[in-house]
Amino acid sequence: MQSPSRLVALDGIHNVRDLGGYARADGTETAWGRVYRACAQHRLSEQGVEKLHALGVATVVDLRSDAERQVMPSPFLDSSEASIVWVPLFDGLAPPTAMFETAPDLDLADRYIVALSECGANFRTVLTAIAEAPDAPLLFHCTAGKDRTGLIAALILSLAGVAAETIADDYGLTATLGKPLIDDLNARALERGSNPRTLAKFMASEPASMARVLAHLEASHGGARGYLAGTGMDDEALDRIGARLSAGAAAPVARLAETAP
């Protein structure tokens, strides 16, 4: 599962991962160096920014809220080499603490399913931006690189023909490859007085949670493609997203991903 190049080591941040190397239904694998899922970029050092430029990243899709962007500004705001697309993916969705404390039996899968139901227009905007982005490496991120990023990664990988079990395992890698970041976010939240039990639920990234979301999409919409078509996306755009991860896509400028732990 963990290729030596799965984790992209960048100075200042911990959870940037390449979506290449996953088996597809047609017998091929998703292409390396084409699409990256990531955490927030505000702590990225100048050297880290230079590495992403060297990887050829031309589009950065920011899924965070306006408040998050104000507190943690992107280092790509003034970049001449990468354009930023901002879509607050969970805009209008109740905070997770409110959701879990009022309904303690709910878990992250429930939150994700609610997000897909209530934020369909935002998902359409994000996936349309990815479909229309230049044919060059692309990076999308939220804050932890787990929830909003995990859902977008799941939809993209589904469109590329990757099996649900593999997608769920990719989601779960945040607990290991992204552990330094999750530990830091958890410690900061506890310092602010967050409920430890609620926080533990919110910070989790169990593959079973994403597996349940994918099963929901299959049962309710015929899969990720059916869900996105229901938001108004057309077949051509959906095909372009899947093709972005095909082996025939344009090669990245460089390959600087380091060995994953």
mmCIF file of C-alpha atoms in Angstrom:
data_model
loop_
_atom_site.group_PDB
_atom_site.id
_atom_site.type_symbol
_atom_site.label_atom_id
_atom_site.label_comp_id
_atom_site.label_asym_id
_atom_site.label_seq_id
_atom_site.Cartn_x
_atom_site.Cartn_y
_atom_site.Cartn_z
ATOM 1 C CA MET A 1 0.000 0.000 0.000
ATOM 2 C CA GLN A 2 2.692 2.488 1.023
ATOM 3 C CA SER A 3 4.917 3.235 -1.935
ATOM 4 C CA PRO A 4 8.315 4.732 -1.109
ATOM 5 C CA SER A 5 7.004 7.927 -2.714
ATOM 6 C CA ARG A 6 3.573 8.116 -1.094
ATOM 7 C CA LEU A 7 4.536 10.817 1.398
ATOM 8 C CA VAL A 8 6.022 13.997 -0.041
ATOM 9 C CA ALA A 9 8.506 15.354 2.486
ATOM 10 C CA LEU A 10 8.284 19.136 2.621
ATOM 11 C CA ASP A 11 9.968 21.442 5.094
ATOM 12 C CA GLY A 12 7.415 22.784 7.583
ATOM 13 C CA ILE A 13 4.395 20.498 6.962
ATOM 14 C CA HIS A 14 3.643 16.802 7.407
ATOM 15 C CA ASN A 15 0.669 15.463 5.454
ATOM 16 C CA VAL A 16 1.235 15.856 1.707
ATOM 17 C CA ARG A 17 0.647 12.653 -0.238
ATOM 18 C CA ASP A 18 0.822 11.589 -3.869
ATOM 19 C CA LEU A 19 -2.273 9.813 -5.224
ATOM 20 C CA GLY A 20 -0.194 7.801 -7.695
ATOM 21 C CA GLY A 21 0.410 4.072 -7.727
ATOM 22 C CA TYR A 22 -3.090 2.822 -6.885
ATOM 23 C CA ALA A 23 -4.561 -0.074 -8.882
ATOM 24 C CA ARG A 24 -7.371 0.864 -11.265
ATOM 25 C CA ALA A 25 -10.222 -1.263 -12.578
ATOM 26 C CA ASP A 26 -8.647 -1.362 -16.063
ATOM 27 C CA GLY A 27 -5.490 -3.036 -14.765
ATOM 28 C CA THR A 28 -3.313 0.091 -14.804
ATOM 29 C CA GLU A 29 -2.233 2.256 -11.875
ATOM 30 C CA THR A 30 -2.898 5.898 -11.096
ATOM 31 C CA ALA A 31 -0.034 8.071 -12.307
ATOM 32 C CA TRP A 32 2.555 9.428 -9.903
ATOM 33 C CA GLY A 33 3.261 13.138 -9.670
ATOM 34 C CA ARG A 34 -0.097 14.285 -10.996
ATOM 35 C CA VAL A 35 -2.396 14.892 -8.010
ATOM 36 C CA TYR A 36 -1.442 15.596 -4.403
ATOM 37 C CA ARG A 37 -3.669 15.649 -1.319
ATOM 38 C CA ALA A 38 -2.411 17.845 1.490
ATOM 39 C CA CYS A 39 -2.792 19.687 4.762
ATOM 40 C CA ALA A 40 -2.680 23.486 5.126
ATOM 41 C CA GLN A 41 0.343 25.117 3.520
ATOM 42 C CA HIS A 42 0.849 28.143 5.804
ATOM 43 C CA ARG A 43 3.814 26.596 7.660
ATOM 44 C CA LEU A 44 5.567 25.622 4.462
ATOM 45 C CA SER A 45 9.106 26.995 4.372
ATOM 46 C CA GLU A 46 10.558 28.792 1.378
ATOM 47 C CA GLN A 47 12.393 25.586 0.518
ATOM 48 C CA GLY A 48 9.124 23.671 0.737
ATOM 49 C CA VAL A 49 7.432 26.083 -1.652
ATOM 50 C CA GLU A 50 10.358 25.708 -4.040
ATOM 51 C CA LYS A 51 9.986 21.915 -3.935
ATOM 52 C CA LEU A 52 6.326 22.143 -4.907
ATOM 53 C CA HIS A 53 7.229 24.509 -7.735
ATOM 54 C CA ALA A 54 9.884 22.003 -8.854
ATOM 55 C CA LEU A 55 7.245 19.276 -8.837
ATOM 56 C CA GLY A 56 5.361 21.412 -11.344
ATOM 57 C CA VAL A 57 2.300 22.131 -9.187
ATOM 58 C CA ALA A 58 0.362 24.701 -11.198
ATOM 59 C CA THR A 59 -2.966 24.699 -9.320
ATOM 60 C CA VAL A 60 -3.613 24.740 -5.567
ATOM 61 C CA VAL A 61 -7.221 24.092 -4.528
ATOM 62 C CA ASP A 62 -7.876 25.473 -1.030
ATOM 63 C CA LEU A 63 -10.899 23.862 0.663
ATOM 64 C CA ARG A 64 -10.746 25.878 3.901
ATOM 65 C CA SER A 65 -13.143 28.432 5.296
ATOM 66 C CA ASP A 66 -12.496 32.151 5.019
ATOM 67 C CA ALA A 67 -11.692 32.266 8.742
ATOM 68 C CA GLU A 68 -9.055 29.562 8.342
ATOM 69 C CA ARG A 69 -7.509 31.356 5.382
ATOM 70 C CA GLN A 70 -7.317 34.608 7.330
ATOM 71 C CA VAL A 71 -5.535 33.001 10.279
ATOM 72 C CA MET A 72 -3.388 30.666 8.150
ATOM 73 C CA PRO A 73 -2.704 32.474 4.856
ATOM 74 C CA SER A 74 -1.492 30.464 1.879
ATOM 75 C CA PRO A 75 2.131 30.952 0.792
ATOM 76 C CA PHE A 76 0.907 30.774 -2.814
ATOM 77 C CA LEU A 77 -1.152 33.984 -2.662
ATOM 78 C CA ASP A 78 1.502 35.932 -4.559
ATOM 79 C CA SER A 79 2.911 33.024 -6.532
ATOM 80 C CA SER A 80 3.545 33.500 -10.232
ATOM 81 C CA GLU A 81 3.942 29.739 -10.739
ATOM 82 C CA ALA A 82 0.774 28.335 -9.146
ATOM 83 C CA SER A 83 -2.753 29.693 -9.131
ATOM 84 C CA ILE A 84 -5.082 29.277 -6.144
ATOM 85 C CA VAL A 85 -8.690 28.130 -6.421
ATOM 86 C CA TRP A 86 -10.585 28.753 -3.176
ATOM 87 C CA VAL A 87 -13.782 26.872 -2.419
ATOM 88 C CA PRO A 88 -14.896 26.657 1.254
ATOM 89 C CA LEU A 89 -16.105 23.081 0.893
ATOM 90 C CA PHE A 90 -17.993 22.791 4.180
ATOM 91 C CA ASP A 91 -19.414 26.310 4.074
ATOM 92 C CA GLY A 92 -22.782 26.253 5.860
ATOM 93 C CA LEU A 93 -22.169 22.917 7.563
ATOM 94 C CA ALA A 94 -22.517 22.796 11.344
ATOM 95 C CA PRO A 95 -19.196 22.554 13.228
ATOM 96 C CA PRO A 96 -18.216 18.968 14.079
ATOM 97 C CA THR A 97 -18.152 19.668 17.811
ATOM 98 C CA ALA A 98 -21.785 20.801 17.722
ATOM 99 C CA MET A 99 -22.775 17.788 15.672
ATOM 100 C CA PHE A 100 -21.023 15.206 17.861
ATOM 101 C CA GLU A 101 -21.974 16.740 21.209
ATOM 102 C CA THR A 102 -25.666 16.993 20.350
ATOM 103 C CA ALA A 103 -25.722 13.521 18.775
ATOM 104 C CA PRO A 104 -22.950 11.474 20.443
ATOM 105 C CA ASP A 105 -23.825 8.320 18.502
ATOM 106 C CA LEU A 106 -22.789 9.949 15.226
ATOM 107 C CA ASP A 107 -19.277 9.546 13.830
ATOM 108 C CA LEU A 108 -17.194 11.020 11.010
ATOM 109 C CA ALA A 109 -18.920 8.919 8.376
ATOM 110 C CA ASP A 110 -22.215 10.495 9.377
ATOM 111 C CA ARG A 111 -20.670 13.959 9.115
ATOM 112 C CA TYR A 112 -19.255 13.218 5.686
ATOM 113 C CA ILE A 113 -22.588 11.911 4.435
ATOM 114 C CA VAL A 114 -24.312 15.062 5.701
ATOM 115 C CA ALA A 115 -21.652 17.174 3.978
ATOM 116 C CA LEU A 116 -22.219 15.398 0.667
ATOM 117 C CA SER A 117 -25.944 16.001 1.023
ATOM 118 C CA GLU A 118 -25.840 19.648 2.126
ATOM 119 C CA CYS A 119 -22.774 20.939 0.252
ATOM 120 C CA GLY A 120 -23.325 19.393 -3.167
ATOM 121 C CA ALA A 121 -22.877 22.719 -4.967
ATOM 122 C CA ASN A 122 -19.487 23.186 -3.300
ATOM 123 C CA PHE A 123 -18.379 19.683 -4.268
ATOM 124 C CA ARG A 124 -19.424 20.443 -7.845
ATOM 125 C CA THR A 125 -17.396 23.665 -7.822
ATOM 126 C CA VAL A 126 -14.283 21.913 -6.516
ATOM 127 C CA LEU A 127 -14.453 18.999 -8.930
ATOM 128 C CA THR A 128 -15.244 21.308 -11.850
ATOM 129 C CA ALA A 129 -12.168 23.390 -10.988
ATOM 130 C CA ILE A 130 -10.062 20.232 -10.965
ATOM 131 C CA ALA A 131 -11.530 19.141 -14.298
ATOM 132 C CA GLU A 132 -10.765 22.529 -15.854
ATOM 133 C CA ALA A 133 -7.305 23.052 -14.324
ATOM 134 C CA PRO A 134 -4.265 23.102 -16.622
ATOM 135 C CA ASP A 135 -2.821 19.711 -17.539
ATOM 136 C CA ALA A 136 -0.110 19.932 -14.898
ATOM 137 C CA PRO A 137 0.341 18.614 -11.341
ATOM 138 C CA LEU A 138 -2.368 19.797 -8.948
ATOM 139 C CA LEU A 139 -2.596 19.962 -5.148
ATOM 140 C CA PHE A 140 -5.731 20.255 -3.019
ATOM 141 C CA HIS A 141 -5.823 20.765 0.732
ATOM 142 C CA CYS A 142 -7.791 21.735 3.817
ATOM 143 C CA THR A 143 -6.269 22.167 7.295
ATOM 144 C CA ALA A 144 -5.468 18.657 8.530
ATOM 145 C CA GLY A 145 -5.621 17.082 5.078
ATOM 146 C CA LYS A 146 -8.105 14.533 6.385
ATOM 147 C CA ASP A 147 -11.819 15.390 6.213
ATOM 148 C CA ARG A 148 -12.509 17.792 3.337
ATOM 149 C CA THR A 149 -9.371 16.635 1.572
ATOM 150 C CA GLY A 150 -10.278 13.008 2.239
ATOM 151 C CA LEU A 151 -13.680 13.374 0.600
ATOM 152 C CA ILE A 152 -12.274 15.072 -2.497
ATOM 153 C CA ALA A 153 -9.546 12.421 -2.739
ATOM 154 C CA ALA A 154 -12.192 9.696 -2.475
ATOM 155 C CA LEU A 155 -14.248 11.203 -5.290
ATOM 156 C CA ILE A 156 -11.214 11.681 -7.557
ATOM 157 C CA LEU A 157 -9.907 8.167 -6.959
ATOM 158 C CA SER A 158 -13.376 6.727 -7.540
ATOM 159 C CA LEU A 159 -13.579 8.521 -10.887
ATOM 160 C CA ALA A 160 -10.151 7.094 -11.729
ATOM 161 C CA GLY A 161 -11.430 3.557 -11.186
ATOM 162 C CA VAL A 162 -9.749 2.825 -7.850
ATOM 163 C CA ALA A 163 -11.477 0.262 -5.625
ATOM 164 C CA ALA A 164 -13.386 1.401 -2.544
ATOM 165 C CA GLU A 165 -11.164 -0.621 -0.189
ATOM 166 C CA THR A 166 -8.047 1.068 -1.557
ATOM 167 C CA ILE A 167 -9.651 4.510 -1.260
ATOM 168 C CA ALA A 168 -10.580 3.787 2.355
ATOM 169 C CA ASP A 169 -7.006 2.706 3.085
ATOM 170 C CA ASP A 170 -5.670 5.906 1.511
ATOM 171 C CA TYR A 171 -7.934 7.915 3.802
ATOM 172 C CA GLY A 172 -6.607 5.999 6.801
ATOM 173 C CA LEU A 173 -2.987 6.928 6.057
ATOM 174 C CA THR A 174 -3.449 10.285 7.787
ATOM 175 C CA ALA A 175 -3.317 8.385 11.105
ATOM 176 C CA THR A 176 0.217 7.198 10.298
ATOM 177 C CA LEU A 177 1.874 9.349 7.643
ATOM 178 C CA GLY A 178 0.161 12.495 8.960
ATOM 179 C CA LYS A 179 0.540 11.641 12.659
ATOM 180 C CA PRO A 180 2.871 14.563 13.577
ATOM 181 C CA LEU A 181 0.308 17.048 12.283
ATOM 182 C CA ILE A 182 -2.661 15.311 13.916
ATOM 183 C CA ASP A 183 -0.791 15.173 17.237
ATOM 184 C CA ASP A 184 -0.059 18.900 17.007
ATOM 185 C CA LEU A 185 -3.648 19.821 16.116
ATOM 186 C CA ASN A 186 -4.939 17.595 18.901
ATOM 187 C CA ALA A 187 -2.645 19.209 21.500
ATOM 188 C CA ARG A 188 -3.654 22.730 20.433
ATOM 189 C CA ALA A 189 -7.344 21.859 20.616
ATOM 190 C CA LEU A 190 -6.968 20.376 24.098
ATOM 191 C CA GLU A 191 -5.216 23.560 25.212
ATOM 192 C CA ARG A 192 -8.266 25.509 24.020
ATOM 193 C CA GLY A 193 -10.486 23.359 26.217
ATOM 194 C CA SER A 194 -11.946 20.954 23.649
ATOM 195 C CA ASN A 195 -13.821 17.928 24.927
ATOM 196 C CA PRO A 196 -11.280 15.046 24.744
ATOM 197 C CA ARG A 197 -13.890 12.437 23.785
ATOM 198 C CA THR A 198 -15.355 14.577 21.012
ATOM 199 C CA LEU A 199 -11.889 15.560 19.850
ATOM 200 C CA ALA A 200 -10.751 11.939 19.631
ATOM 201 C CA LYS A 201 -13.725 11.183 17.383
ATOM 202 C CA PHE A 202 -13.091 14.225 15.195
ATOM 203 C CA MET A 203 -9.350 13.572 14.806
ATOM 204 C CA ALA A 204 -9.788 9.930 13.777
ATOM 205 C CA SER A 205 -9.268 8.645 10.246
ATOM 206 C CA GLU A 206 -10.482 5.065 10.346
ATOM 207 C CA PRO A 207 -10.729 3.393 6.919
ATOM 208 C CA ALA A 208 -14.129 2.020 7.984
ATOM 209 C CA SER A 209 -15.521 5.570 8.071
ATOM 210 C CA MET A 210 -14.623 6.247 4.445
ATOM 211 C CA ALA A 211 -15.751 2.754 3.449
ATOM 212 C CA ARG A 212 -19.203 3.566 4.846
ATOM 213 C CA VAL A 213 -19.304 6.847 2.916
ATOM 214 C CA LEU A 214 -18.419 5.089 -0.319
ATOM 215 C CA ALA A 215 -21.062 2.432 0.345
ATOM 216 C CA HIS A 216 -23.578 5.236 0.882
ATOM 217 C CA LEU A 217 -22.625 6.849 -2.424
ATOM 218 C CA GLU A 218 -22.999 3.518 -4.193
ATOM 219 C CA ALA A 219 -26.362 2.729 -2.632
ATOM 220 C CA SER A 220 -27.846 6.224 -2.971
ATOM 221 C CA HIS A 221 -26.286 7.529 -6.198
ATOM 222 C CA GLY A 222 -24.715 4.607 -8.023
ATOM 223 C CA GLY A 223 -21.263 5.731 -6.892
ATOM 224 C CA ALA A 224 -19.179 8.895 -6.967
ATOM 225 C CA ARG A 225 -19.894 9.510 -10.633
ATOM 226 C CA GLY A 226 -23.635 9.335 -10.099
ATOM 227 C CA TYR A 227 -23.395 11.654 -7.106
ATOM 228 C CA LEU A 228 -21.418 14.272 -9.021
ATOM 229 C CA ALA A 229 -23.666 13.969 -12.056
ATOM 230 C CA GLY A 230 -26.532 14.698 -9.688
ATOM 231 C CA THR A 231 -24.846 17.952 -8.672
ATOM 232 C CA GLY A 232 -24.840 19.043 -12.322
ATOM 233 C CA MET A 233 -21.462 17.867 -13.611
ATOM 234 C CA ASP A 234 -21.380 16.456 -17.137
ATOM 235 C CA ASP A 235 -19.685 13.306 -18.409
ATOM 236 C CA GLU A 236 -16.875 15.191 -20.150
ATOM 237 C CA ALA A 237 -15.793 16.918 -16.947
ATOM 238 C CA LEU A 238 -15.985 13.685 -14.959
ATOM 239 C CA ASP A 239 -13.904 11.875 -17.588
ATOM 240 C CA ARG A 240 -11.242 14.612 -17.436
ATOM 241 C CA ILE A 241 -10.879 14.148 -13.694
ATOM 242 C CA GLY A 242 -10.316 10.420 -14.041
ATOM 243 C CA ALA A 243 -7.912 10.990 -16.935
ATOM 244 C CA ARG A 244 -5.822 13.344 -14.800
ATOM 245 C CA LEU A 245 -4.571 10.290 -12.934
ATOM 246 C CA SER A 246 -4.028 8.143 -16.015
ATOM 247 C CA ALA A 247 -0.562 6.999 -17.022
ATOM 248 C CA GLY A 248 -0.923 8.855 -20.309
ATOM 249 C CA ALA A 249 -1.202 12.232 -18.621
ATOM 250 C CA ALA A 250 1.560 14.781 -19.033
ATOM 251 C CA ALA A 251 4.646 13.930 -16.976
ATOM 252 C CA PRO A 252 5.453 16.082 -13.943
ATOM 253 C CA VAL A 253 8.393 18.468 -14.072
ATOM 254 C CA ALA A 254 10.373 16.646 -11.383
ATOM 255 C CA ARG A 255 10.026 13.894 -8.812
ATOM 256 C CA LEU A 256 11.095 15.123 -5.391
ATOM 257 C CA ALA A 257 8.973 12.969 -3.096
ATOM 258 C CA GLU A 258 11.010 11.477 -0.294
ATOM 259 C CA THR A 259 10.819 8.039 1.240
ATOM 260 C CA ALA A 260 7.794 7.586 3.474
ATOM 261 C CA PRO A 261 8.382 6.391 7.031
#
